Amino acid sequence: KSKKASSFHEFARSTSDAWDIGDDEDDDFLGGPTLPSLPPPPPPSGHISSKVAVTTTNPAPHFQGWGREKLKTDGYQSNGRVVKSQSEAQLSTATGHTGNGASSGVPRTNQTCVTLTRVEAASSCSPGEQCPSECKACLIHSRCSAHKEAEWLPPVGSWRNVLKGPPVRNTLQKQQSLPLRPIIPLIARISDQNASGAPPMTVREKSRLEKFRQLLASPNTDLALRGVVARRLALVFQLLRERSDLKQRHQLPLSSAAPQWRAEELRKHSWSGIPREVRPITWRLLSGYLPANMERRELVLRRKREEYFGFIQQYYDSRNDEHHRDTYRQGLGVWHSFGSLSADTCPTELHILNCKGVTVYLKKPLLLPRQVNPGAVLVSVRAAVLHFLWPHCNRTHAVFERILFIWAIRHPASGYVQGINDLVTPFFVVFLSEFVEEDVENFDVSALPLDTQRNIEADSFWCMSKLLDGIQDNYTFAQPGIQIKVKALEELVSRIDEDVHNHFRKYEVEYLQFAFRWMNNLLMRELPLRCTIRLWDTYQAEAEGFSHFHLYVCAAFLIKWRKEILSMVDFQGLLMLLQNLPTIHWGNEEVGLLLAEAYRLKYMFADAPNHYRR
Amino acid sequence: MASANDSRQSQKDAADQNFDYMFKLLIIGNSSVGKTSFLFRYADDSFTSAFVSTVGIDFKVKTVYRNDKRVKLQIWDTAGQERYRTITTAYYRGAMGFLLMYDITNQDSFNAVQDWATQIKTYSWDNAQVILVGNKCDLEDDRIIPTEEGRRLADELGFQFFEASAKDNINVKQVFERLVDIICEKMNESMDSDPNMLGNHKATTLQESPPSSQGGCAC
């Protein structure tokens, strides 16, 4: 069980190796002890690599990123020497991947068998050569590698400065490094529908991913486990071990580390973002779906998947049985007439059973006190799964339908509530991404082996269930969880930004008018999907991330727009703004900033109810 | 979803202070009868068959000209699902007009009209005007509710009646225009009988009036 850091110092200490590899040179840059008001670490992201060779011979002339990144790119190209030494030192453990995006899923589990020369690695991602389809990514990537330390090693407290582009010294001499593989901007492509094109992956994201990949490529997997899952797990822990080694100079007794310790480590590192490659397995662990005890994992996974398909058999497959056909048909009427009753006449079980004279046949009456009817549940679920992702994939719709149906049937206190469908999507996409390299949003799952499809479905169901377990009062009658959190948000904002709070009061904007959706859908409707996935890395790493930390993220999100908010001088303008916040271009960097600010707010305000109170 | 241009236009509309009246309107009805599509068709002249359920409440602004007056419509799009009822009924207050919508291919959405009408009576202003809209009239083959039945129910309830299609852009504009007209008529009646109703002036509407009177007349 994760324990929260009780002070910022603890937190900073416990997470510092997420972005600080422990080089001595960091120390003076850290600026002494950390201060309480400092934000937590930004996502560590950069990594030295042999690709600098490309960079230095191709000065970035048309870098598409944002201004400040361009600035830094120009400023740090001379660091190529570091790269050289790194890649030379680590050549023997190089990965064999050479830039074919479509095939990168295979070597991921088989990373230690091929040795590359530095030259090969350096040329592996030359724009337009071996990975023409990814050349834009490669271009950005090759440029970023030269200044990566500026991106991924901002010390505690100074990362705001880093983002403004201060000089940053190289801190990577001792960093283990492997020749890199090209980055597939998979997640960045799952862009909001409104995007005219996929936003470019930020430099930070790419270099961070690279670092993880390099570390993951270590051959030292001495954990005796079986199966793909086990191998991936071994890689995750290998990664953690290596990072700890770097930080703590081999002081930790890693080989004897207990599973609990590893789980803690995993949380700690995940807080600032999980690399895509290891995200599926890490999410399964963090959500509590997979047990910390490694020996039990394969067994638990198999049992849970079987259990899920047992539910399918029990509830879903029988929905059209002759005996239940009436249930299905009549259920529509019940659902809708029930749906139109007012709050004060909240129907009891009896109401439902006799609603408008419709007789409801219940297969599992004891399980279904309120939103009873499988047919009814199915109808509401079915409407919901016509989501804009996978618009043409019936198989995907069917998967979502089953997941939501089973969940709603098994959770009669809330039943299916609009918005819950959104919460399946990140899990589904992440688990699918284990098998699909690109174009996830249009991928037809039926192209995958049946077993794989079933595993993705079952895992998505269980992880979503785990998530919802923590926030079920968001979806029960009158949605008390949401009402409480919206009030808490209002209270919090009144303390942290009086101007914004008073501005809302002046123009009669109620928090419920915009923040309801923020709470109900965990900001999923406000952010591109890739950002939600990154956000959930942290939510799952943070104790009570979805139920509690989310509040501070919402507050930080609101304050992020304070300038725009204060410039709106009427009710309509404010509401239009708040319901259509321009996050379309957001990526990991913005989410990282948001989380840092949220952490700061939580640290300062969570246990200090009177702080700044007026 | 609105394109960038649309949303800029909408933002401009929203911030535009130059109007004679402002009416707060609500669209209500069962889940997936097409409330959001209807609003998108009207405000942005766009339609997508993709379904993204409304969570809580959504909001758009459109300015129209009626009888030489600039009328700013503040249109609230509500979530139809029962679980959101406590949230959505909070917005009935101050609404001057309602579009009560059902789906002509869905018996249950029609059966629920009576209940929705009760909701309006319970939670809204007495003089609020209501138009009953049978949406999706492009789906003639799947029709379950005959036009006459819709009209009869509207008469019973004392509502205006239209059949419409957000998809084929049938009667969308007309529904809103009609609603604006009957609100204007009602307002004139009220003003004749009670001149004190003229409380809100253009410059002060936003600052001084509670949300319930934001639709107040500003002339």
mmCIF file of N, CA and C in Angstrom, chain A residues 438-517:
data_model
loop_
_atom_site.group_PDB
_atom_site.id
_atom_site.type_symbol
_atom_site.label_atom_id
_atom_site.label_comp_id
_atom_site.label_asym_id
_atom_site.label_seq_id
_atom_site.Cartn_x
_atom_site.Cartn_y
_atom_site.Cartn_z
ATOM 1 N N GLU A 438 0.573 1.877 -34.571
ATOM 2 C CA GLU A 438 0.069 3.183 -34.976
ATOM 3 C C GLU A 438 -1.402 3.130 -35.368
ATOM 4 N N ASP A 439 -1.938 4.315 -35.441
ATOM 5 C CA ASP A 439 -3.305 4.447 -35.893
ATOM 6 C C ASP A 439 -4.271 3.657 -35.009
ATOM 7 N N VAL A 440 -4.046 3.719 -33.738
ATOM 8 C CA VAL A 440 -4.888 2.963 -32.809
ATOM 9 C C VAL A 440 -6.350 3.348 -32.943
ATOM 10 N N GLU A 441 -6.582 4.642 -33.212
ATOM 11 C CA GLU A 441 -7.969 5.094 -33.214
ATOM 12 C C GLU A 441 -8.783 4.533 -34.368
ATOM 13 N N ASN A 442 -8.084 4.018 -35.365
ATOM 14 C CA ASN A 442 -8.817 3.421 -36.479
ATOM 15 C C ASN A 442 -8.570 1.935 -36.612
ATOM 16 N N PHE A 443 -7.873 1.414 -35.637
ATOM 17 C CA PHE A 443 -7.480 0.017 -35.758
ATOM 18 C C PHE A 443 -8.668 -0.912 -35.551
ATOM 19 N N ASP A 444 -8.766 -1.886 -36.413
ATOM 20 C CA ASP A 444 -9.835 -2.863 -36.287
ATOM 21 C C ASP A 444 -9.332 -4.016 -35.416
ATOM 22 N N VAL A 445 -9.890 -4.113 -34.234
ATOM 23 C CA VAL A 445 -9.370 -5.115 -33.288
ATOM 24 C C VAL A 445 -9.516 -6.533 -33.817
ATOM 25 N N SER A 446 -10.426 -6.723 -34.749
ATOM 26 C CA SER A 446 -10.619 -8.093 -35.218
ATOM 27 C C SER A 446 -9.412 -8.612 -35.996
ATOM 28 N N ALA A 447 -8.489 -7.707 -36.300
ATOM 29 C CA ALA A 447 -7.265 -8.150 -36.966
ATOM 30 C C ALA A 447 -6.315 -8.846 -35.992
ATOM 31 N N LEU A 448 -6.581 -8.705 -34.721
ATOM 32 C CA LEU A 448 -5.726 -9.339 -33.720
ATOM 33 C C LEU A 448 -6.209 -10.763 -33.446
ATOM 34 N N PRO A 449 -5.327 -11.615 -32.960
ATOM 35 C CA PRO A 449 -5.765 -12.963 -32.575
ATOM 36 C C PRO A 449 -6.867 -12.880 -31.507
ATOM 37 N N LEU A 450 -7.723 -13.840 -31.528
ATOM 38 C CA LEU A 450 -8.880 -13.799 -30.632
ATOM 39 C C LEU A 450 -8.462 -13.706 -29.159
ATOM 40 N N ASP A 451 -7.461 -14.472 -28.815
ATOM 41 C CA ASP A 451 -6.988 -14.456 -27.435
ATOM 42 C C ASP A 451 -6.551 -13.056 -27.012
ATOM 43 N N THR A 452 -5.841 -12.409 -27.904
ATOM 44 C CA THR A 452 -5.366 -11.061 -27.614
ATOM 45 C C THR A 452 -6.533 -10.105 -27.419
ATOM 46 N N GLN A 453 -7.509 -10.205 -28.307
ATOM 47 C CA GLN A 453 -8.692 -9.361 -28.169
ATOM 48 C C GLN A 453 -9.349 -9.556 -26.811
ATOM 49 N N ARG A 454 -9.482 -10.811 -26.447
ATOM 50 C CA ARG A 454 -10.170 -11.111 -25.190
ATOM 51 C C ARG A 454 -9.371 -10.590 -24.000
ATOM 52 N N ASN A 455 -8.059 -10.714 -24.083
ATOM 53 C CA ASN A 455 -7.242 -10.228 -22.978
ATOM 54 C C ASN A 455 -7.343 -8.713 -22.826
ATOM 55 N N ILE A 456 -7.300 -8.033 -23.953
ATOM 56 C CA ILE A 456 -7.419 -6.569 -23.899
ATOM 57 C C ILE A 456 -8.750 -6.178 -23.273
ATOM 58 N N GLU A 457 -9.787 -6.871 -23.690
ATOM 59 C CA GLU A 457 -11.125 -6.548 -23.197
ATOM 60 C C GLU A 457 -11.226 -6.793 -21.686
ATOM 61 N N ALA A 458 -10.773 -7.962 -21.274
ATOM 62 C CA ALA A 458 -10.883 -8.301 -19.855
ATOM 63 C C ALA A 458 -10.026 -7.361 -19.008
ATOM 64 N N ASP A 459 -8.829 -7.081 -19.474
ATOM 65 C CA ASP A 459 -7.956 -6.200 -18.704
ATOM 66 C C ASP A 459 -8.544 -4.790 -18.617
ATOM 67 N N SER A 460 -9.100 -4.320 -19.725
ATOM 68 C CA SER A 460 -9.722 -2.992 -19.705
ATOM 69 C C SER A 460 -10.864 -2.972 -18.698
ATOM 70 N N PHE A 461 -11.654 -4.032 -18.705
ATOM 71 C CA PHE A 461 -12.776 -4.090 -17.777
ATOM 72 C C PHE A 461 -12.300 -4.011 -16.327
ATOM 73 N N TRP A 462 -11.320 -4.818 -16.001
ATOM 74 C CA TRP A 462 -10.895 -4.876 -14.594
ATOM 75 C C TRP A 462 -10.221 -3.597 -14.158
ATOM 76 N N CYS A 463 -9.408 -3.039 -15.025
ATOM 77 C CA CYS A 463 -8.741 -1.796 -14.640
ATOM 78 C C CYS A 463 -9.745 -0.660 -14.499
ATOM 79 N N MET A 464 -10.721 -0.620 -15.419
ATOM 80 C CA MET A 464 -11.753 0.397 -15.283
ATOM 81 C C MET A 464 -12.536 0.187 -13.990
ATOM 82 N N SER A 465 -12.819 -1.072 -13.677
ATOM 83 C CA SER A 465 -13.553 -1.363 -12.442
ATOM 84 C C SER A 465 -12.777 -0.873 -11.226
ATOM 85 N N LYS A 466 -11.484 -1.114 -11.238
ATOM 86 C CA LYS A 466 -10.650 -0.674 -10.123
ATOM 87 C C LYS A 466 -10.706 0.845 -9.990
ATOM 88 N N LEU A 467 -10.629 1.501 -11.128
ATOM 89 C CA LEU A 467 -10.709 2.963 -11.111
ATOM 90 C C LEU A 467 -12.040 3.415 -10.523
ATOM 91 N N LEU A 468 -13.106 2.825 -11.027
ATOM 92 C CA LEU A 468 -14.438 3.256 -10.607
ATOM 93 C C LEU A 468 -14.715 2.909 -9.148
ATOM 94 N N ASP A 469 -14.097 1.849 -8.655
ATOM 95 C CA ASP A 469 -14.263 1.522 -7.241
ATOM 96 C C ASP A 469 -13.927 2.730 -6.364
ATOM 97 N N GLY A 470 -12.929 3.470 -6.801
ATOM 98 C CA GLY A 470 -12.482 4.600 -5.993
ATOM 99 C C GLY A 470 -13.338 5.838 -6.135
ATOM 100 N N ILE A 471 -14.166 5.897 -7.158
ATOM 101 C CA ILE A 471 -14.948 7.122 -7.395
ATOM 102 C C ILE A 471 -16.407 6.812 -7.650
ATOM 103 N N GLN A 472 -16.895 5.730 -7.071
ATOM 104 C CA GLN A 472 -18.256 5.342 -7.436
ATOM 105 C C GLN A 472 -19.291 6.370 -6.985
ATOM 106 N N ASP A 473 -19.010 7.102 -5.930
ATOM 107 C CA ASP A 473 -20.003 8.096 -5.496
ATOM 108 C C ASP A 473 -20.126 9.244 -6.487
ATOM 109 N N ASN A 474 -19.259 9.276 -7.480
ATOM 110 C CA ASN A 474 -19.466 10.231 -8.576
ATOM 111 C C ASN A 474 -20.702 9.874 -9.388
ATOM 112 N N TYR A 475 -21.092 8.621 -9.334
ATOM 113 C CA TYR A 475 -22.110 8.157 -10.288
ATOM 114 C C TYR A 475 -23.356 7.578 -9.630
ATOM 115 N N THR A 476 -23.414 7.621 -8.337
ATOM 116 C CA THR A 476 -24.636 7.160 -7.679
ATOM 117 C C THR A 476 -25.666 8.280 -7.677
ATOM 118 N N PHE A 477 -26.802 8.009 -7.125
ATOM 119 C CA PHE A 477 -27.914 8.957 -7.207
ATOM 120 C C PHE A 477 -27.516 10.357 -6.708
ATOM 121 N N ALA A 478 -27.841 11.349 -7.503
ATOM 122 C CA ALA A 478 -27.532 12.757 -7.211
ATOM 123 C C ALA A 478 -26.032 13.048 -7.241
ATOM 124 N N GLN A 479 -25.253 12.067 -7.573
ATOM 125 C CA GLN A 479 -23.822 12.234 -7.810
ATOM 126 C C GLN A 479 -23.111 13.012 -6.694
ATOM 127 N N PRO A 480 -23.225 12.527 -5.461
ATOM 128 C CA PRO A 480 -22.651 13.281 -4.339
ATOM 129 C C PRO A 480 -21.138 13.501 -4.471
ATOM 130 N N GLY A 481 -20.447 12.521 -5.011
ATOM 131 C CA GLY A 481 -18.997 12.671 -5.147
ATOM 132 C C GLY A 481 -18.651 13.900 -5.961
ATOM 133 N N ILE A 482 -19.408 14.109 -7.020
ATOM 134 C CA ILE A 482 -19.125 15.244 -7.891
ATOM 135 C C ILE A 482 -19.515 16.557 -7.227
ATOM 136 N N GLN A 483 -20.681 16.540 -6.609
ATOM 137 C CA GLN A 483 -21.133 17.777 -5.959
ATOM 138 C C GLN A 483 -20.132 18.219 -4.899
ATOM 139 N N ILE A 484 -19.649 17.259 -4.124
ATOM 140 C CA ILE A 484 -18.683 17.590 -3.070
ATOM 141 C C ILE A 484 -17.400 18.135 -3.674
ATOM 142 N N LYS A 485 -16.959 17.503 -4.748
ATOM 143 C CA LYS A 485 -15.693 17.943 -5.321
ATOM 144 C C LYS A 485 -15.816 19.303 -6.003
ATOM 145 N N VAL A 486 -16.959 19.558 -6.596
ATOM 146 C CA VAL A 486 -17.124 20.878 -7.215
ATOM 147 C C VAL A 486 -17.125 21.955 -6.133
ATOM 148 N N LYS A 487 -17.778 21.669 -5.039
ATOM 149 C CA LYS A 487 -17.760 22.621 -3.914
ATOM 150 C C LYS A 487 -16.338 22.800 -3.380
ATOM 151 N N ALA A 488 -15.636 21.696 -3.285
ATOM 152 C CA ALA A 488 -14.253 21.768 -2.795
ATOM 153 C C ALA A 488 -13.397 22.590 -3.747
ATOM 154 N N LEU A 489 -13.650 22.444 -5.022
ATOM 155 C CA LEU A 489 -12.909 23.225 -6.011
ATOM 156 C C LEU A 489 -13.173 24.714 -5.808
ATOM 157 N N GLU A 490 -14.434 25.033 -5.620
ATOM 158 C CA GLU A 490 -14.803 26.434 -5.418
ATOM 159 C C GLU A 490 -14.093 26.989 -4.180
ATOM 160 N N GLU A 491 -14.123 26.200 -3.143
ATOM 161 C CA GLU A 491 -13.501 26.638 -1.894
ATOM 162 C C GLU A 491 -11.997 26.826 -2.086
ATOM 163 N N LEU A 492 -11.418 25.896 -2.786
ATOM 164 C CA LEU A 492 -9.973 25.949 -3.020
ATOM 165 C C LEU A 492 -9.597 27.168 -3.860
ATOM 166 N N VAL A 493 -10.335 27.374 -4.932
ATOM 167 C CA VAL A 493 -10.009 28.491 -5.816
ATOM 168 C C VAL A 493 -10.197 29.823 -5.082
ATOM 169 N N SER A 494 -11.176 29.873 -4.204
ATOM 170 C CA SER A 494 -11.384 31.120 -3.455
ATOM 171 C C SER A 494 -10.149 31.444 -2.606
ATOM 172 N N ARG A 495 -9.390 30.418 -2.268
ATOM 173 C CA ARG A 495 -8.196 30.668 -1.472
ATOM 174 C C ARG A 495 -6.956 30.890 -2.329
ATOM 175 N N ILE A 496 -6.869 30.178 -3.434
ATOM 176 C CA ILE A 496 -5.610 30.273 -4.182
ATOM 177 C C ILE A 496 -5.627 31.361 -5.244
ATOM 178 N N ASP A 497 -6.781 31.752 -5.692
ATOM 179 C CA ASP A 497 -6.821 32.830 -6.675
ATOM 180 C C ASP A 497 -8.109 33.628 -6.511
ATOM 181 N N GLU A 498 -8.019 34.590 -5.661
ATOM 182 C CA GLU A 498 -9.201 35.371 -5.324
ATOM 183 C C GLU A 498 -9.725 36.125 -6.545
ATOM 184 N N ASP A 499 -8.824 36.551 -7.399
ATOM 185 C CA ASP A 499 -9.251 37.319 -8.576
ATOM 186 C C ASP A 499 -10.193 36.495 -9.443
ATOM 187 N N VAL A 500 -9.769 35.278 -9.728
ATOM 188 C CA VAL A 500 -10.598 34.423 -10.572
ATOM 189 C C VAL A 500 -11.925 34.126 -9.871
ATOM 190 N N HIS A 501 -11.822 33.822 -8.615
ATOM 191 C CA HIS A 501 -13.036 33.496 -7.862
ATOM 192 C C HIS A 501 -14.018 34.670 -7.878
ATOM 193 N N ASN A 502 -13.515 35.846 -7.616
ATOM 194 C CA ASN A 502 -14.402 37.011 -7.607
ATOM 195 C C ASN A 502 -14.917 37.343 -8.995
ATOM 196 N N HIS A 503 -14.096 37.071 -9.975
ATOM 197 C CA HIS A 503 -14.525 37.297 -11.350
ATOM 198 C C HIS A 503 -15.735 36.418 -11.669
ATOM 199 N N PHE A 504 -15.669 35.179 -11.265
ATOM 200 C CA PHE A 504 -16.813 34.282 -11.468
ATOM 201 C C PHE A 504 -18.046 34.797 -10.731
ATOM 202 N N ARG A 505 -17.829 35.238 -9.537
ATOM 203 C CA ARG A 505 -18.983 35.728 -8.764
ATOM 204 C C ARG A 505 -19.584 36.957 -9.428
ATOM 205 N N LYS A 506 -18.716 37.804 -9.884
ATOM 206 C CA LYS A 506 -19.185 39.045 -10.507
ATOM 207 C C LYS A 506 -20.080 38.741 -11.706
ATOM 208 N N TYR A 507 -19.665 37.754 -12.481
ATOM 209 C CA TYR A 507 -20.445 37.453 -13.688
ATOM 210 C C TYR A 507 -21.344 36.242 -13.516
ATOM 211 N N GLU A 508 -21.521 35.857 -12.272
ATOM 212 C CA GLU A 508 -22.490 34.810 -11.940
ATOM 213 C C GLU A 508 -22.223 33.477 -12.614
ATOM 214 N N VAL A 509 -20.981 33.191 -12.776
ATOM 215 C CA VAL A 509 -20.608 31.874 -13.265
ATOM 216 C C VAL A 509 -20.531 30.941 -12.066
ATOM 217 N N GLU A 510 -21.245 29.842 -12.160
ATOM 218 C CA GLU A 510 -21.173 28.869 -11.078
ATOM 219 C C GLU A 510 -20.179 27.778 -11.458
ATOM 220 N N TYR A 511 -19.488 27.310 -10.465
ATOM 221 C CA TYR A 511 -18.486 26.277 -10.726
ATOM 222 C C TYR A 511 -19.114 25.027 -11.329
ATOM 223 N N LEU A 512 -20.316 24.743 -10.886
ATOM 224 C CA LEU A 512 -20.985 23.540 -11.389
ATOM 225 C C LEU A 512 -21.170 23.597 -12.905
ATOM 226 N N GLN A 513 -21.280 24.810 -13.415
ATOM 227 C CA GLN A 513 -21.565 24.963 -14.836
ATOM 228 C C GLN A 513 -20.413 24.483 -15.721
ATOM 229 N N PHE A 514 -19.222 24.523 -15.217
ATOM 230 C CA PHE A 514 -18.129 23.996 -16.042
ATOM 231 C C PHE A 514 -17.429 22.810 -15.383
ATOM 232 N N ALA A 515 -17.356 22.838 -14.057
ATOM 233 C CA ALA A 515 -16.538 21.832 -13.380
ATOM 234 C C ALA A 515 -17.262 20.498 -13.209
ATOM 235 N N PHE A 516 -18.551 20.504 -13.404
ATOM 236 C CA PHE A 516 -19.266 19.228 -13.323
ATOM 237 C C PHE A 516 -18.642 18.220 -14.288
ATOM 238 N N ARG A 517 -18.458 18.666 -15.480
ATOM 239 C CA ARG A 517 -17.895 17.773 -16.494
ATOM 240 C C ARG A 517 -16.444 17.414 -16.167
#
